[in-house]
Coordinates of N, CA, C and O in Angstrom, one line a residue:
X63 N -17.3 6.3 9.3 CA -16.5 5.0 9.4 C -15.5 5.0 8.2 O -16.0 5.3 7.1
X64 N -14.4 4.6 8.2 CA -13.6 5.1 7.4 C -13.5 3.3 6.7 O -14.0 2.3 7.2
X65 N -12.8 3.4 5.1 CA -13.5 2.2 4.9 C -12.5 2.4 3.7 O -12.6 3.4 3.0
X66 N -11.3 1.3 3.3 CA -10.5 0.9 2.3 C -10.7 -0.2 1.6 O -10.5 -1.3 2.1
X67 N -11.0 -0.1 0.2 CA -11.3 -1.3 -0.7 C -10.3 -1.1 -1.8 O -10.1 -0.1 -2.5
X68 N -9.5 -2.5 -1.6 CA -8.6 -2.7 -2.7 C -9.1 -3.4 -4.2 O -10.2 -3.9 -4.4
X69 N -8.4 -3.4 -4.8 CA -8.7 -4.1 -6.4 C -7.4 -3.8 -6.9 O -6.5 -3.1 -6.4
X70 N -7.4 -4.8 -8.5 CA -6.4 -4.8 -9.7 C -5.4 -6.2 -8.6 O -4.2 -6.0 -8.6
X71 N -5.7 -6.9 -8.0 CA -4.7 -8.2 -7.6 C -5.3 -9.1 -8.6 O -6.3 -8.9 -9.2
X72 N -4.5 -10.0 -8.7 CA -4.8 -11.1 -9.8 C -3.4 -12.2 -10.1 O -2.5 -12.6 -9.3
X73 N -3.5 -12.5 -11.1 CA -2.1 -13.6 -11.6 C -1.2 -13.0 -12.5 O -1.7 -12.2 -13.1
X74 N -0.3 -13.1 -12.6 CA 1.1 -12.3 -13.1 C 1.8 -13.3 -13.6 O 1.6 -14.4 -13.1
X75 N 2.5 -13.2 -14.3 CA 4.2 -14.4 -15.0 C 5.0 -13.3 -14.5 O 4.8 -12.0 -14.4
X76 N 5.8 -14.0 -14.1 CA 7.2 -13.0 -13.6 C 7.7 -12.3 -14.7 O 7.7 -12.6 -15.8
X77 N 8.0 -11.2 -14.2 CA 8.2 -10.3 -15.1 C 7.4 -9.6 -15.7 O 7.7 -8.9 -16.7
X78 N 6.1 -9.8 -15.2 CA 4.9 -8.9 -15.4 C 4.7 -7.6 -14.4 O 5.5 -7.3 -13.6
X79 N 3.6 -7.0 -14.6 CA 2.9 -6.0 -13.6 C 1.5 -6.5 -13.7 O 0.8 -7.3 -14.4
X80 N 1.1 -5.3 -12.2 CA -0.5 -5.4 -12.1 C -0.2 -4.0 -11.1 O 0.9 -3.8 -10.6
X81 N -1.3 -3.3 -11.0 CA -1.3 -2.1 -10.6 C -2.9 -2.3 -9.9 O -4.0 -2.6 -10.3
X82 N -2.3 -1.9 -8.3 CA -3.4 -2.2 -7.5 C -3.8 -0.7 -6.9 O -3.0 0.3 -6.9
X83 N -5.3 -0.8 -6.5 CA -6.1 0.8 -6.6 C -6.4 0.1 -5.4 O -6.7 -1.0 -5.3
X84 N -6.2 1.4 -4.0 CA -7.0 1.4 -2.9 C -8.1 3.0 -3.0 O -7.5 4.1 -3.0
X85 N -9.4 2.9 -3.0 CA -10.5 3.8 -2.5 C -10.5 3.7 -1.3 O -10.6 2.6 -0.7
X86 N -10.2 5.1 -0.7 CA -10.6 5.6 0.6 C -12.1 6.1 0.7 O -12.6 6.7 -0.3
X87 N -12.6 5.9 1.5 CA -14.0 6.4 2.3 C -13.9 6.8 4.1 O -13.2 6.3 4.9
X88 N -14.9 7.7 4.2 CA -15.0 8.3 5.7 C -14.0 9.1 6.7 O -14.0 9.2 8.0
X89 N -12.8 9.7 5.4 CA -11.8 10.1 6.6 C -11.6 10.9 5.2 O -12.1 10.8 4.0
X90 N -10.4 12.2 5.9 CA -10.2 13.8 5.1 C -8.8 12.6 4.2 O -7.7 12.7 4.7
X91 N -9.0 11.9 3.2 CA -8.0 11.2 2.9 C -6.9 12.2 2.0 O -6.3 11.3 1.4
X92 N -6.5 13.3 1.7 CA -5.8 14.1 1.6 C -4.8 14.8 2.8 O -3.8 15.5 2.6
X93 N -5.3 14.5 3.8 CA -5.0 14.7 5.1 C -3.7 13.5 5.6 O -2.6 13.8 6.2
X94 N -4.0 12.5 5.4 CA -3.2 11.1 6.0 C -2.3 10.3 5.2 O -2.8 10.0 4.1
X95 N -1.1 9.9 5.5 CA -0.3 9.1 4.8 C -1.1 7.9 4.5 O -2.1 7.5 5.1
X96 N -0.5 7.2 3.5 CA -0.9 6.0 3.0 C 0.2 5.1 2.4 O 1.1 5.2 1.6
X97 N -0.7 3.3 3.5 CA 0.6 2.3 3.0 C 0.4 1.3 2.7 O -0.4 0.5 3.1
X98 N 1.3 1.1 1.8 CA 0.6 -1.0 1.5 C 1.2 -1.9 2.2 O 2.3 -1.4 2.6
X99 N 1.0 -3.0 2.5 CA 1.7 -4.1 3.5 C 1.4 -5.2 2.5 O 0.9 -4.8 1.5
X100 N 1.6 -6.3 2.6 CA 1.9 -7.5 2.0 C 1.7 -8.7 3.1 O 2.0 -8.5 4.3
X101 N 1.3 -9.8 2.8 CA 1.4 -11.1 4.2 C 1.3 -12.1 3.4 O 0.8 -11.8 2.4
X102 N 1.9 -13.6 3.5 CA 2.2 -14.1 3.1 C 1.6 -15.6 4.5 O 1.8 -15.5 5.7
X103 N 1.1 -16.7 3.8 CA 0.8 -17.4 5.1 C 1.9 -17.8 6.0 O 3.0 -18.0 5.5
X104 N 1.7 -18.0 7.4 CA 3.1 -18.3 8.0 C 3.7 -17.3 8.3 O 4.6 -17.5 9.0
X105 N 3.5 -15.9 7.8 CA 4.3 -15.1 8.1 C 3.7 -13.6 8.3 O 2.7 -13.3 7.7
X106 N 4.2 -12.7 9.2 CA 3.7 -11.7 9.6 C 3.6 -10.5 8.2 O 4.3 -10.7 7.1
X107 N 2.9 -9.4 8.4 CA 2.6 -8.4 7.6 C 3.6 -7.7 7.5 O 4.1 -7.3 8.6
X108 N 4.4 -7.2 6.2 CA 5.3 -6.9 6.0 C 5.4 -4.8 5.5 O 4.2 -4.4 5.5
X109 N 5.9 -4.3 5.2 CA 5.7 -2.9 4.8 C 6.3 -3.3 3.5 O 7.2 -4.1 3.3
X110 N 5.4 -2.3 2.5 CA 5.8 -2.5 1.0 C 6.4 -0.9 0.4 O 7.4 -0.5 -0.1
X111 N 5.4 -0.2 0.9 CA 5.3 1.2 0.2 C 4.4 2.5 1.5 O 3.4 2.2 2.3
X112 N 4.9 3.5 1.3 CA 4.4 4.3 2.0 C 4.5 5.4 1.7 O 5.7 5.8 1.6
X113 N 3.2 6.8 1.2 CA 3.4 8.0 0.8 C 2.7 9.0 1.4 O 1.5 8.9 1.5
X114 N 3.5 10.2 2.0 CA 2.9 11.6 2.9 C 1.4 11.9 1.9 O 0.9 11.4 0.9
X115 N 1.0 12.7 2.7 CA -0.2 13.2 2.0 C 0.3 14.3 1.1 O -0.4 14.5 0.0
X116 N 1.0 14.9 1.2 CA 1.5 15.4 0.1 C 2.0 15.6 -1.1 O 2.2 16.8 -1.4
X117 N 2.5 14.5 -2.0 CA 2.7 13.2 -1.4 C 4.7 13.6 -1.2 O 5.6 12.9 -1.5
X118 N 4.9 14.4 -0.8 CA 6.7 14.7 -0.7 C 7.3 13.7 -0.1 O 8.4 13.7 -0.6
X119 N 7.2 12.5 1.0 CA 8.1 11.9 1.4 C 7.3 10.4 0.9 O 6.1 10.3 1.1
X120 N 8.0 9.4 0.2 CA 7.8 8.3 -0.3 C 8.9 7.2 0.3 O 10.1 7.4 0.2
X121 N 8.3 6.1 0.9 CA 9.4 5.0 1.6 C 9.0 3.8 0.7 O 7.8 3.8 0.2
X122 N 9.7 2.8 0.3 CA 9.8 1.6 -0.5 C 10.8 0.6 0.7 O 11.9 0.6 1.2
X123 N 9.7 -0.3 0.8 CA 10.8 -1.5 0.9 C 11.9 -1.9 0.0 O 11.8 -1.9 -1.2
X124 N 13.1 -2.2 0.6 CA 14.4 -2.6 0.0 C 14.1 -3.6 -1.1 O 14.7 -3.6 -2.1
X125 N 13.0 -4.7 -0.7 CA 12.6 -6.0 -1.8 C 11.7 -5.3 -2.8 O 11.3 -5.9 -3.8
X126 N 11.6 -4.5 -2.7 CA 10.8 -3.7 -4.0 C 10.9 -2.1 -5.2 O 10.3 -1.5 -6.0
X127 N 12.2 -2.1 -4.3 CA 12.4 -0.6 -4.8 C 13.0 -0.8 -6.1 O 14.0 -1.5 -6.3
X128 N 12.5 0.0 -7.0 CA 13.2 0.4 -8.5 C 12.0 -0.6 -9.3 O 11.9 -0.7 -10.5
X129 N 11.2 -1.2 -8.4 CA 10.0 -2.4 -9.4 C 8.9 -1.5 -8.7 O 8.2 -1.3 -9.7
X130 N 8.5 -1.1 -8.0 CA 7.4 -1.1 -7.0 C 7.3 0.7 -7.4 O 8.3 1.4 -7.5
X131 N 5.6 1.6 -7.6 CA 5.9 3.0 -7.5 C 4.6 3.3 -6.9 O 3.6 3.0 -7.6
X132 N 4.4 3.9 -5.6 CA 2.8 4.2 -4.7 C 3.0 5.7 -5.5 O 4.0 6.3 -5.9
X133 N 1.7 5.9 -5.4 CA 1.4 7.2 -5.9 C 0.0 7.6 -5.4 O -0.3 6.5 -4.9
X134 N -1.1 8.5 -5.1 CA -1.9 8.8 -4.6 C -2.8 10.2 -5.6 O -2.1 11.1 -6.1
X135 N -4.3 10.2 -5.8 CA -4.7 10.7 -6.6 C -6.1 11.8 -4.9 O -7.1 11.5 -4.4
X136 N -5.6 12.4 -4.9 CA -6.3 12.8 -3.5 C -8.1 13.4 -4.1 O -9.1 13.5 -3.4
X137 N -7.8 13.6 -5.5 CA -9.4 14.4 -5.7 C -9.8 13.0 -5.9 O -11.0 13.0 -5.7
X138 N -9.3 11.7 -6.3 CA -10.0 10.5 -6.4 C -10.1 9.8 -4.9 O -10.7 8.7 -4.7
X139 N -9.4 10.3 -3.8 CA -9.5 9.4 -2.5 C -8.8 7.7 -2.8 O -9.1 6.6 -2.3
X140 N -7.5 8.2 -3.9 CA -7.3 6.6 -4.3 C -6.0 6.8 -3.8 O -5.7 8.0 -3.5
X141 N -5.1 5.7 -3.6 CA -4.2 5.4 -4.0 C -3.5 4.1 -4.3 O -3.8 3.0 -3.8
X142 N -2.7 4.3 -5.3 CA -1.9 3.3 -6.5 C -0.3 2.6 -5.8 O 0.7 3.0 -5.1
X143 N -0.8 1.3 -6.4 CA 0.6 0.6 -6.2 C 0.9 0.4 -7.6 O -0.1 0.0 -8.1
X144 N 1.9 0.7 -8.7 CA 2.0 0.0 -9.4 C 3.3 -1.0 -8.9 O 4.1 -0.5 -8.2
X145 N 3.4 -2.2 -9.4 CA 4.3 -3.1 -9.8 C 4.5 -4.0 -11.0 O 3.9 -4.9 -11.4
X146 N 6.1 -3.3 -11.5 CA 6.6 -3.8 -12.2 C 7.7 -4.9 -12.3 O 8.1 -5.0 -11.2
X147 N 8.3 -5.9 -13.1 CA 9.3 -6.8 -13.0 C 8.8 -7.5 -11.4 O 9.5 -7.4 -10.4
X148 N 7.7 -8.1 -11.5 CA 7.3 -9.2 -10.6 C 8.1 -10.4 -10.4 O 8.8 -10.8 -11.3
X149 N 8.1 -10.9 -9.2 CA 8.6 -11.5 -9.1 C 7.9 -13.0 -8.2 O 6.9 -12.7 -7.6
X150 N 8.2 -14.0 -8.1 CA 7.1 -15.3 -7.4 C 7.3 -14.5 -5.9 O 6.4 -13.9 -5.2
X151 N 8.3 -14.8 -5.7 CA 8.1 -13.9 -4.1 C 7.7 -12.5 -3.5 O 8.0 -11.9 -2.5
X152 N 6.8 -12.3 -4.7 CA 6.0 -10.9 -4.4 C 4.3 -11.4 -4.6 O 3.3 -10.8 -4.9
X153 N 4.5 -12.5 -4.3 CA 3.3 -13.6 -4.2 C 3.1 -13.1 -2.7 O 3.8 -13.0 -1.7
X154 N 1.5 -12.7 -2.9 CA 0.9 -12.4 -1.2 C -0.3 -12.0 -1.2 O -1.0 -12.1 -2.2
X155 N -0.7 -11.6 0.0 CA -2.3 -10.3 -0.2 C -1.6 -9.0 0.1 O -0.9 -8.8 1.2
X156 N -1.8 -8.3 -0.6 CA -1.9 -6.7 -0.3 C -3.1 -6.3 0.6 O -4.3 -6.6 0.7
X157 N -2.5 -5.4 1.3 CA -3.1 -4.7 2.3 C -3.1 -2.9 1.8 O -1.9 -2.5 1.7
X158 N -4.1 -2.0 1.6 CA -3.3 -0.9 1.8 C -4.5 -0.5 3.6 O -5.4 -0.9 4.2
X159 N -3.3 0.9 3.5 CA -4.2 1.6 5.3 C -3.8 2.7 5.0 O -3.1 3.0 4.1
X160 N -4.3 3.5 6.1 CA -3.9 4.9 6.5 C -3.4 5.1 8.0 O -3.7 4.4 8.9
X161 N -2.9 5.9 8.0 CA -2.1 6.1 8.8 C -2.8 6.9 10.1 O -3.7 7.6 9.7
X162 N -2.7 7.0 11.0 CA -3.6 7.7 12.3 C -3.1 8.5 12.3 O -3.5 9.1 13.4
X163 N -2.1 9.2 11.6 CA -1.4 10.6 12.2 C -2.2 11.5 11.2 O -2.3 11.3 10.0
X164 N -2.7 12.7 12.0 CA -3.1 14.2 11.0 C -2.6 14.5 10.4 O -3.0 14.5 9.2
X165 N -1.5 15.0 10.7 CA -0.3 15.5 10.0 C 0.3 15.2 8.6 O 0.9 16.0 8.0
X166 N 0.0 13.6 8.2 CA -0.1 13.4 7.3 C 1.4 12.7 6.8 O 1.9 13.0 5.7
X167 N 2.0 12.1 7.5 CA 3.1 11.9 7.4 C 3.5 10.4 7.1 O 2.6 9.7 7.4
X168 N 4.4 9.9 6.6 CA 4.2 8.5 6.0 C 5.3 8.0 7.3 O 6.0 8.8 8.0
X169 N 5.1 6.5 7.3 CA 5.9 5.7 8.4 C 5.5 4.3 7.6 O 4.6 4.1 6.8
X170 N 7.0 3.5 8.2 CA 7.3 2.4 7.6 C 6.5 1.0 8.6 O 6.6 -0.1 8.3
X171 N 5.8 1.5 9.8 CA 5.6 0.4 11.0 C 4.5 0.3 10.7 O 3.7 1.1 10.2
X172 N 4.3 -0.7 11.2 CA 2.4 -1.4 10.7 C 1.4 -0.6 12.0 O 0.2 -0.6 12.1
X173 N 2.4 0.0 12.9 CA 1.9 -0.2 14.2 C 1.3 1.5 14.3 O 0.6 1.8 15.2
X174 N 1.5 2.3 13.5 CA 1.2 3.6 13.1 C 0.1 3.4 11.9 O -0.4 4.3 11.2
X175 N -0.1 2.5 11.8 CA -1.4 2.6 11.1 C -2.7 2.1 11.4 O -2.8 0.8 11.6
X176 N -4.0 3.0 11.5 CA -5.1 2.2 11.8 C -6.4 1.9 11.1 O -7.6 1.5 11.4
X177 N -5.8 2.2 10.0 CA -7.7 1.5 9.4 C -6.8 0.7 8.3 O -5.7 1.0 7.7
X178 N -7.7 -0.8 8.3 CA -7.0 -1.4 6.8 C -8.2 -2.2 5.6 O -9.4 -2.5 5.7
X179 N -7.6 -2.3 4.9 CA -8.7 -3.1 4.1 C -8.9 -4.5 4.3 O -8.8 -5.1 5.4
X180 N -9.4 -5.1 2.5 CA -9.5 -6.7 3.2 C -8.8 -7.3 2.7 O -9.1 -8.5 2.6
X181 N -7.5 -7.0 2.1 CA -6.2 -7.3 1.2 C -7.1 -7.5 -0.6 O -8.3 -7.6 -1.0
X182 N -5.9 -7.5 -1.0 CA -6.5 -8.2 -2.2 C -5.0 -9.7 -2.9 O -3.8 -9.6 -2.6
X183 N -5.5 -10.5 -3.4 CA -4.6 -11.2 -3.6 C -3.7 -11.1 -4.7 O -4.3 -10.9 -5.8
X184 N -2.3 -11.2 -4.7 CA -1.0 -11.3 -5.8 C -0.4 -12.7 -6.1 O 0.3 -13.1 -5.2
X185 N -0.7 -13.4 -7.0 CA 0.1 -14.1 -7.5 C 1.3 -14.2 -8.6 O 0.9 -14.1 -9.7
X186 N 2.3 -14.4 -8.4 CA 3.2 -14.3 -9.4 C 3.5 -15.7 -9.6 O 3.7 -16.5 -8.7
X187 N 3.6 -16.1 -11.0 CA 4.0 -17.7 -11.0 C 5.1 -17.3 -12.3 O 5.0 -16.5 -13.1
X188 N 6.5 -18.6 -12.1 CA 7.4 -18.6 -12.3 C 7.3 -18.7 -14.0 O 8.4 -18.7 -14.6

């Protein structure tokens, strides 16, 4: 059973960081892209970050790119969000998942990915 536990969410002043750790369990996680999503109440799950298993192709949301860096440690089964230069509207839960494709390929659509965790929460306050 494949199984993603996030950590490092917490409270931030804008213009801070917090660097969030997803552990993978029960899948070849070397093998599968991995991505974080974001949700926000009222509003649907958004795509943040996404990296190949190798990790050569890396996608960033436009609201986060040049602050936001996923990275992946494969002999740890982890991978990393960091975020820097926070912002209130990067106030959410983090989600990370993996991707159903073998191949290992990253994608920006929530709808290519099938295992997720149980978010963890981000606050940024002004």
């Amino acid at each position: 059973q494949v199984q993603l536990r996030e950590s490092g969410g917490g409270l931030a002043q804008a213009g801070g960081s917090l660097r969030l750790s997803c552990a993978a369990s029960g899948r070849t996680f070397s093998s599968y892209a991995m991505g974080w999503f974001r949700q926000t109440p009222g509003k649907e799950r958004e795509f943040v970050a996404a990296i190949s298993w190798s990790p050569n192709s890396i996608y960033y949301a436009d609201s986060v790119k040049g602050r936001f860096t996923i990275s992946r440690d494969n002999a740890k089964n982890t991978v990393y969000l960091q975020m820097n230069s926070l912002k209130p509207e990067d106030t959410a839960v983090y989600y990370c998942s993996t991707s159903h494709d073998p191949r290992g390929l990253a994608y920006v659509l929530e709808v290519q990915y099938d295992y997720w965790g149980q978010g963890t929460q981000v606050t940024v306050s002004s």
